[in-house]
Every structure is written in C-alpha cells, then in structure tokens.
Short mmCIF file of C-alpha atoms in Angstrom, two decimals:
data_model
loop_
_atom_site.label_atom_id
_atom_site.label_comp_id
_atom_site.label_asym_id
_atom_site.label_seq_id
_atom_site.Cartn_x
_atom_site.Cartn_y
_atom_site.Cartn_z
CA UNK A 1 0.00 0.00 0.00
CA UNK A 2 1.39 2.87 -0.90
CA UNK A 3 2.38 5.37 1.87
CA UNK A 4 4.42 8.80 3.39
CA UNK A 5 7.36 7.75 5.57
CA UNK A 6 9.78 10.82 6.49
CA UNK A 7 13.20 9.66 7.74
CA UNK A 8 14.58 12.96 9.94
CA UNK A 9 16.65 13.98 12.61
CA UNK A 10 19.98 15.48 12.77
CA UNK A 11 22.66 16.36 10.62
CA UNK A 12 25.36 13.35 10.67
CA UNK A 13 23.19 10.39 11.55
CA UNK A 14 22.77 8.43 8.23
CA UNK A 15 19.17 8.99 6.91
CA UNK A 16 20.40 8.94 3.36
CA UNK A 17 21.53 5.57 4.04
CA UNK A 18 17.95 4.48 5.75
CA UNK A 19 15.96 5.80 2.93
CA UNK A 20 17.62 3.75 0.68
CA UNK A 21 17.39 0.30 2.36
CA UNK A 22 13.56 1.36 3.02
CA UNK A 23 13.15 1.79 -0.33
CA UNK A 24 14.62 -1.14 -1.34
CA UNK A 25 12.83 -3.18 1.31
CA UNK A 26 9.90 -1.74 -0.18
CA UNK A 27 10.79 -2.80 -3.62
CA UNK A 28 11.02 -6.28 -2.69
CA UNK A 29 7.89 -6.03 -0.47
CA UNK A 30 5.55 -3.19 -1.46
CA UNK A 31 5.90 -1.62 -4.94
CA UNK A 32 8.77 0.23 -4.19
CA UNK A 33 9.45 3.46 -3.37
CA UNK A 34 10.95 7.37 -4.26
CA UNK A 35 12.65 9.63 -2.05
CA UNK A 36 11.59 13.59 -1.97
CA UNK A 37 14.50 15.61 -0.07
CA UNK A 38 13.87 17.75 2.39
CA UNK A 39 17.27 19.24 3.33
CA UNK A 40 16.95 23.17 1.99
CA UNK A 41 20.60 23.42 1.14
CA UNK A 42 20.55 20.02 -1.55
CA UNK A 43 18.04 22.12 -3.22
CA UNK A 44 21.24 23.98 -4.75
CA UNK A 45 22.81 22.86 -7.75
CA UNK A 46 26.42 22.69 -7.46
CA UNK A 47 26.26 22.17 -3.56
CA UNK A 48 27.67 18.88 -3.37
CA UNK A 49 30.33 18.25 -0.77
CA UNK A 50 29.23 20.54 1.98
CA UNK A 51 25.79 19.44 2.09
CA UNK A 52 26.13 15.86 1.57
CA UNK A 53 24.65 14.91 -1.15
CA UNK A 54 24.54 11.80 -2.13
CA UNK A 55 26.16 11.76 -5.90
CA UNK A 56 23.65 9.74 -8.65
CA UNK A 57 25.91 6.60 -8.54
CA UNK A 58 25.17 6.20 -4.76
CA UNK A 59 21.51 6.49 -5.47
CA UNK A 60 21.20 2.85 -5.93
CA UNK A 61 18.77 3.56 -9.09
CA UNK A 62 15.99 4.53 -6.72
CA UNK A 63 14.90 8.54 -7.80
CA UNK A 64 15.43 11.17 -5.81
CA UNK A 65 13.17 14.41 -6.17
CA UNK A 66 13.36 17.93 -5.00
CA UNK A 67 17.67 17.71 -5.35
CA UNK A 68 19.29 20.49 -7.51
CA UNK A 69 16.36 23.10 -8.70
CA UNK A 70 17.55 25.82 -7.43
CA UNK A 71 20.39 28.44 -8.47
CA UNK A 72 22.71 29.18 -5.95
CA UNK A 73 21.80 32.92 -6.53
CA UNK A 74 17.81 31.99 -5.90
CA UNK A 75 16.69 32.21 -2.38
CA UNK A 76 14.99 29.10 -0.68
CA UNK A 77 11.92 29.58 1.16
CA UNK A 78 9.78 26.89 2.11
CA UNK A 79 6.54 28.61 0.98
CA UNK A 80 8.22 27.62 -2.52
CA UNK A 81 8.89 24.17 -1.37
CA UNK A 82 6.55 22.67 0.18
CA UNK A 83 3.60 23.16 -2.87
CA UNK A 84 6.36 21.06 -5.31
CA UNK A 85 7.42 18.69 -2.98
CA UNK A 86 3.91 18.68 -1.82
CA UNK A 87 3.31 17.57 -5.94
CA UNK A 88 6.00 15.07 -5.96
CA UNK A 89 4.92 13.30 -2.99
CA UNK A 90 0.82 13.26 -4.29
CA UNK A 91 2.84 12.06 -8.02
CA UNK A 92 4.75 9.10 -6.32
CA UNK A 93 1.67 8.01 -4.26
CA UNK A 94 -0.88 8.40 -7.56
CA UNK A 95 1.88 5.75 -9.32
CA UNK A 96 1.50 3.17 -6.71
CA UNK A 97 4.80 3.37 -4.48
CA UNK A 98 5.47 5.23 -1.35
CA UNK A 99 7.26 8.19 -0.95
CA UNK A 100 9.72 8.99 1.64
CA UNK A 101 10.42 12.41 2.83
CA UNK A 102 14.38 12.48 3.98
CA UNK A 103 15.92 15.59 5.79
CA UNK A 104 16.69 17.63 8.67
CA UNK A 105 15.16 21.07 7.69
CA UNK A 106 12.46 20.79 10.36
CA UNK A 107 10.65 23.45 9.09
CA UNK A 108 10.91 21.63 5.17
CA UNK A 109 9.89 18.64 6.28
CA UNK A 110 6.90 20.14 8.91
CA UNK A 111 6.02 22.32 5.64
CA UNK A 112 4.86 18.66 3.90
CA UNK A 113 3.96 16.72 6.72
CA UNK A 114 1.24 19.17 8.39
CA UNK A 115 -1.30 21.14 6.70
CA UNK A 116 0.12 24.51 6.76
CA UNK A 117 -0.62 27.65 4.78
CA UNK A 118 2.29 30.25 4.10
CA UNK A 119 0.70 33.46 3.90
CA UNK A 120 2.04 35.64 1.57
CA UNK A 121 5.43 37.67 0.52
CA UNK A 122 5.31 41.60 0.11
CA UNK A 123 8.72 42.42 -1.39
CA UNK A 124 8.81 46.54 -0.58
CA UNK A 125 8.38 45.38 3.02
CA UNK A 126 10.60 42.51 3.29
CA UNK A 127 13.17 44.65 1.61
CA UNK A 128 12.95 47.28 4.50
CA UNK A 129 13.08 44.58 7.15
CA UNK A 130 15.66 43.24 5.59
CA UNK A 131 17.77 46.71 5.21
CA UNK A 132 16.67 47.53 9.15
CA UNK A 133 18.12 44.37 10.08
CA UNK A 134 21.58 44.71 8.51
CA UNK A 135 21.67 48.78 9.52
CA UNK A 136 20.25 48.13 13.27
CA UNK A 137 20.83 44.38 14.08
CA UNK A 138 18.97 41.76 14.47
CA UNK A 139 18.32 42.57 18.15
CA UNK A 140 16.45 45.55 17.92
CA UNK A 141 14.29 43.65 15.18
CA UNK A 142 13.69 40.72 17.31
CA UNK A 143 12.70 43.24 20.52
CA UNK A 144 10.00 44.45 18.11
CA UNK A 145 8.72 40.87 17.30
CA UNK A 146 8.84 40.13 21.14
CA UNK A 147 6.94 43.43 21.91
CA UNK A 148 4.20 42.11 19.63
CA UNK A 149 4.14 38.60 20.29
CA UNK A 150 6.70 36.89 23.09
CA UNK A 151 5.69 33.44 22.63
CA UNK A 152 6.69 34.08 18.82
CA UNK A 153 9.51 35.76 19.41
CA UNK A 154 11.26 32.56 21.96
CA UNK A 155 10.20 30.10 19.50
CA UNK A 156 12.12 32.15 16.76
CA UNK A 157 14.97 33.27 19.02
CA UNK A 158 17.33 36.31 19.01
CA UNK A 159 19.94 34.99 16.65
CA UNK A 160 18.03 33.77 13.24
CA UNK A 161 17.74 36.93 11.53
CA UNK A 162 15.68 35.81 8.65
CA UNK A 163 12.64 34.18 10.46
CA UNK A 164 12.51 37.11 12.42
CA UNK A 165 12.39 39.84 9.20
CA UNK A 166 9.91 37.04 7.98
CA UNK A 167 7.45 37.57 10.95
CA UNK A 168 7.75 41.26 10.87
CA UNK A 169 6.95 40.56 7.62
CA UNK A 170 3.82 38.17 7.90
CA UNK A 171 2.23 40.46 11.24
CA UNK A 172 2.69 43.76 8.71
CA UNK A 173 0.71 41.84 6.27
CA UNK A 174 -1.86 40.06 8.60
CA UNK A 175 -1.75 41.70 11.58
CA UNK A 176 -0.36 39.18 13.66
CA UNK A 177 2.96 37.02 13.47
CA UNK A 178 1.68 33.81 14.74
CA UNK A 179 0.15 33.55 11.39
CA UNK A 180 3.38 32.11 9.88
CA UNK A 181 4.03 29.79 12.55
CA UNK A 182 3.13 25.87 12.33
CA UNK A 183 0.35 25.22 14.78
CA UNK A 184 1.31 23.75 18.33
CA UNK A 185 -1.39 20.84 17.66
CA UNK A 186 -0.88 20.20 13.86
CA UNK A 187 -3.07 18.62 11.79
CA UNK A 188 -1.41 15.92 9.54
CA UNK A 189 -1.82 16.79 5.61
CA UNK A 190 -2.09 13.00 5.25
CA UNK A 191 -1.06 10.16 6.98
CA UNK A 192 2.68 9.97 7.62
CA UNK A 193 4.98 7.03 9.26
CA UNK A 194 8.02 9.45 10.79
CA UNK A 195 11.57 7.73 11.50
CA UNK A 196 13.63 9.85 13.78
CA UNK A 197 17.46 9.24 13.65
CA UNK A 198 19.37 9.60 17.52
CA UNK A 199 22.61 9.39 18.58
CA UNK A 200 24.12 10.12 22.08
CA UNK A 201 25.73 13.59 21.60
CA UNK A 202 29.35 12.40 22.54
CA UNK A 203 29.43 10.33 19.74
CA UNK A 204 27.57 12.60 17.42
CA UNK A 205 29.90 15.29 17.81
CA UNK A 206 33.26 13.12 17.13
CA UNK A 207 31.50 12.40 13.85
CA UNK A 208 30.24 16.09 12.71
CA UNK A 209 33.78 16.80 13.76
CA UNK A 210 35.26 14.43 11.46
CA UNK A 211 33.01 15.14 9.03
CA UNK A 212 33.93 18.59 8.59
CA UNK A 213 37.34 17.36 8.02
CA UNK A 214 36.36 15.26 5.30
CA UNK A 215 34.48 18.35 3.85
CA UNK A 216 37.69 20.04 3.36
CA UNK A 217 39.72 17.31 2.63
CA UNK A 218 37.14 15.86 -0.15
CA UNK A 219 37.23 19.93 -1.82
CA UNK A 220 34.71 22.23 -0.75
CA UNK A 221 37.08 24.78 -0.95
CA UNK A 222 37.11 23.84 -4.65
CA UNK A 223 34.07 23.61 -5.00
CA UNK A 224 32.92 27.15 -3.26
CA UNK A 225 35.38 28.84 -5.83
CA UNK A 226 33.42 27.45 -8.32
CA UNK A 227 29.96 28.22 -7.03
CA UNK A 228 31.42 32.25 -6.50
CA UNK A 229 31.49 32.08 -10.41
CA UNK A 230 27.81 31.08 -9.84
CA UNK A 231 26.56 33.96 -7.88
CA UNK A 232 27.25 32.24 -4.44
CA UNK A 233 27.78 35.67 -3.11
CA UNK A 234 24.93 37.39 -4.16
CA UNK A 235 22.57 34.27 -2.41
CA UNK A 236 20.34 35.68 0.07
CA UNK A 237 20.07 31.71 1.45
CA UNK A 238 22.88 29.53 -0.09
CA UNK A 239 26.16 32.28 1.03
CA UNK A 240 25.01 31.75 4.43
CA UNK A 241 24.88 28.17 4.29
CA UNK A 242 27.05 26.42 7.05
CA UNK A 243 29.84 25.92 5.56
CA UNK A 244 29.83 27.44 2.55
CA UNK A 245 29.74 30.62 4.38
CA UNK A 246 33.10 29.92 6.25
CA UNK A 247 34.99 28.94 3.25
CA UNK A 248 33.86 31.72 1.72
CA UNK A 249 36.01 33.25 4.26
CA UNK A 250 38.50 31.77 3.86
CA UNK A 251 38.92 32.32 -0.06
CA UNK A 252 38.63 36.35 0.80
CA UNK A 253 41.59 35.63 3.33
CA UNK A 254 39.20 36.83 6.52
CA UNK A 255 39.96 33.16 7.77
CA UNK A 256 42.55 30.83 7.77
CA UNK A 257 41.54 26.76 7.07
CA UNK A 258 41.96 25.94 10.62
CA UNK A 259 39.73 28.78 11.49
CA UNK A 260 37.10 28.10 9.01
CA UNK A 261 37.00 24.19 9.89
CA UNK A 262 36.45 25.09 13.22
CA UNK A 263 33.79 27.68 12.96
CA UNK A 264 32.09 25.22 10.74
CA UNK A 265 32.02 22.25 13.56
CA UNK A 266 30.82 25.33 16.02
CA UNK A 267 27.76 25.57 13.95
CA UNK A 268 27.33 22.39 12.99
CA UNK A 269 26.84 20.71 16.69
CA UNK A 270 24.63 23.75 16.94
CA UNK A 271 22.61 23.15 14.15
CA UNK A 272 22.32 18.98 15.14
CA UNK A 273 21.07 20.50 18.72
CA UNK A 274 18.08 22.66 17.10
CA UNK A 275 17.35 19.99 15.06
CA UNK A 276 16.80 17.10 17.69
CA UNK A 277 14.68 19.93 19.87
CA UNK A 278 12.60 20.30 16.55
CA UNK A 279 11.87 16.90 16.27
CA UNK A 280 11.45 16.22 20.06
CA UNK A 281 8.17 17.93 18.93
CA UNK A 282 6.54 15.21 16.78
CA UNK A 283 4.28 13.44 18.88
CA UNK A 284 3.99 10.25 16.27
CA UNK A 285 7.97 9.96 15.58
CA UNK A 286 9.25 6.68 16.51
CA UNK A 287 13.05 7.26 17.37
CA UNK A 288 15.86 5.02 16.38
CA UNK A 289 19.40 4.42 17.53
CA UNK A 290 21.55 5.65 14.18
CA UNK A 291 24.04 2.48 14.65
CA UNK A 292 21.67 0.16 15.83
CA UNK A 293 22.21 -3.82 14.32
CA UNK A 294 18.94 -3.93 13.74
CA UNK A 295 18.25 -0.50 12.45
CA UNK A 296 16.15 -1.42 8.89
CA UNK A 297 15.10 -3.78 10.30
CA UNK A 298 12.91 -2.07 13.03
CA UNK A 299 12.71 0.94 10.16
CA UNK A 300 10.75 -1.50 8.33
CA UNK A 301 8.53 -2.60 11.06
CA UNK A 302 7.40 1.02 11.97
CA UNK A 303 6.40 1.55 8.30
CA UNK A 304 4.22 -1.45 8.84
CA UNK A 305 2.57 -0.27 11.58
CA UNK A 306 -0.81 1.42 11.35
CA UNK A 307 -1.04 5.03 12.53
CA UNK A 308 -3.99 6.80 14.77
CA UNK A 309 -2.89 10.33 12.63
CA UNK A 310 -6.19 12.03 11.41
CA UNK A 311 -5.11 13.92 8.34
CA UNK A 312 -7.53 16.75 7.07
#
C-alpha cells in the first residue's frame, strides 16, 4: 500500500543511508518506493560536498526528487517548497509506491507533513526589514517581534535573523505574526509514518567533527570557488549556508583553514542541537538508535505499523 514515511533527525546520523534500504525493502515487499528531499541546502545545484549529497551513482537507481532546482543565486523559502514537494509526494503516491520524505530542515519537512498555509510575501516590506536588520541588528528587530508577540519571538529566538524579518513581515501583512508559525497541535496533511534518527551527543559530535574534516579534505574549498562564479555571493540563502559561508572566508583571506573548519564544527553541533529539539516535537515519531544492528530492520517494522494520525 502505498504510503508517506519521512526519515529525519539530525545532521550526521545516516538517513540517506535508511531511505535507501527502506526503499529497497519496499521494492522487494511493497511496490517500491521514491525519495523527496527535504534538506533546503541540496536544493542547490552545485552544492555537493558541503551538504552531503549523495552523488547519482550512490543512489542505488531509486529517484530522488526535489535535489538540484535551485540556483545558488535563488533564495529558498519553504513557501516555494513545500507546494512542489507537496506535488511530488501526491505524483509518487498516484503511481503506486510510497514516498519517503528524507531531511533535517524541520521546518521543510513540517512544511509537507502538516497542513500549513504560508501566507504571503510583500517584497517593498521585506526589503525594509531586511535593510533595518543589517543597519540596526537583528536585536532591535527581534525586541520588536517580542513586543508584539513573546511566545513568537522565543520560538524564533534572538539569533536567526531571517525568520525574524519574515514575521515582521507576515504580522505587517496580517496583523499578527503567529500567522506564519506551524500550529502547536498540527493537523497531519495525510497520513505519515516518521523515522527519527538519535545518537548520544558524545558520539555525534566526534562524527560532525570528522566530518567537517572530510568536507575540506574531499574539496569544498574547490568547489565554493566554483559556485562564486555562480553567484554564491549574491545568495540571500545559499552564502550563508554552514559551511559554505566559512569557506567563503576563507577564499577572501578573513579566515585561515583551521579557522574556518572550526567555525564550521561550532555551527554544525549547533545546528544537530536545534534539530533534535525540533523533532522532540513530533508526537507520532518513533526514534531510532543511528548504529543500531537492527536498524532497517525495526525501520521496516514502523512503516508497517498502522497510525492513529487524522489527516484533514
């Protein structure tokens, strides 16, 4: 029977992998199956290495949708996402195999799973908020966002400077930023089976550490030259991409490798942290050990499973 299984959690833990040996057990067992990415940064073409990407020949023949549409000098939003993942997901399903949804963009992969509306983009005013936010900070923005709506403001925090320009933006156009927020209590858009991906954070760490490493050492620094011929720079989303962004530094000779590798594993554990507190949040995720013996196995048991989800 054809179904929506989304493989998350964070950054490092091997859910390329997992989707693929689901897939293939569902081959053998149900049909088959497609994978629809949900990591905003493999949306890039030409953002290979420092996103992880698994390269065609890896793919193991099973398609992959929603990798390499965008320009690096496009921005990613996930109002633009989530209607053509959103398409490829209802395409898969309507040609009898399942579709699973792999990535740790929480807000990507909420964006598909939940029934969610985006409201609208007003450029003049998004422009302004944007300007404010380079001129002033984005402190004094966020103190406005908290002055008109706290509990928005701490789920955003201080730091991300583009959600918080992009609820300025939303309560300028609808009077109220909690009108581009997901729901506490979502409603599911259909019936999902959710795999989350855990590993202790000792061991986690030693491995975004090392993978950083192997970022370097496999040519990102290569590769970012390449991608500044691109329009890297002038990317709104894909400049400030971890990693990309530090060895963009590096090329302009603002940071030396050393630096830039370690700035990079900085935000990296970072990033894995807000990720597992974003998926701490699903209350139908059934969680996983990463290096478990058993791991597809038990993957392919949850997908078996019946869910209680009410979709709309």
């Amino acid at each position: 029977m054809p179904q929506l299984i989304a493989v998350v959690g964070p950054t490092g833990t091997g859910k390329s992998e997992l989707s693929l040996n689901i897939a293939e057990g569902l081959a053998r067992a149900d049909g088959g199956a497609e994978i629809v990415n949900a990591d905003a940064m493999q949306l890039y073409r030409g953002m290979d290495i420092g996103t992880a990407k698994l390269p065609e020949r890896e793919r193991r023949g099973i398609p992959h949708h929603m990798l390499d549409i965008l320009n690096v000098d496009e921005e990613a939003t996930v109002a633009r996402y989530q209607p053509l993942a959103r398409a490829a997901v209802t395409d898969i399903l309507s040609r009898g195999k399942s579709a699973i949804l792999v990535g740790g963009s929480g807000l990507y992969v909420s964006s598909v799973l939940y029934d969610f509306q985006f409201p609208g983009s007003d450029p003049e005013i998004r422009a302004r908020l944007e300007q404010e936010a380079t001129t002033l900070g984005p402190g004094i923005l966020y103190q406005r966002l908290a002055a008109l709506d706290a509990d928005v403001a701490s789920r955003i925090g201080p730091h991300n400077a583009r959600r918080i320009v992009r609820a300025l933006e939303v309560a300028e156009i609808t009077g109220s930023p909690v009108a581009g927020m997901l729901p506490d209590e979502p409603v599911y858009w259909r019936q999902a089976h959710i795999i989350g991906l855990a590993a202790p954070r000792p061991e986690l760490t030693a491995r975004l550490d090392q993978r950083v490493h192997g970022m370097w050492a496999a040519g990102l620094l290569d590769e970012v030259a390449a991608l500044r011929n691109a329009g890297l720079e002038r990317g709104v989303t894909a400049s400030r991409a971890i990693g990309y962004a530090q060895a963009l530094k590096q090329l302009e000779g603002a940071a030396t490798e050393a630096e830039a590798i370690e700035e990079t594993q900085q935000l990296t554990r970072r990033y894995a942290r807000r990720q597992m507190s974003w998926f701490k949040r699903y209350a139908d995720i059934v969680w996983l050990d990463y290096d478990a013996p058993d791991l597809v196995e038990r993957a392919m048991a949850s997908v078996t499973e019946p869910t209680s989800q009410a979709p709309r």
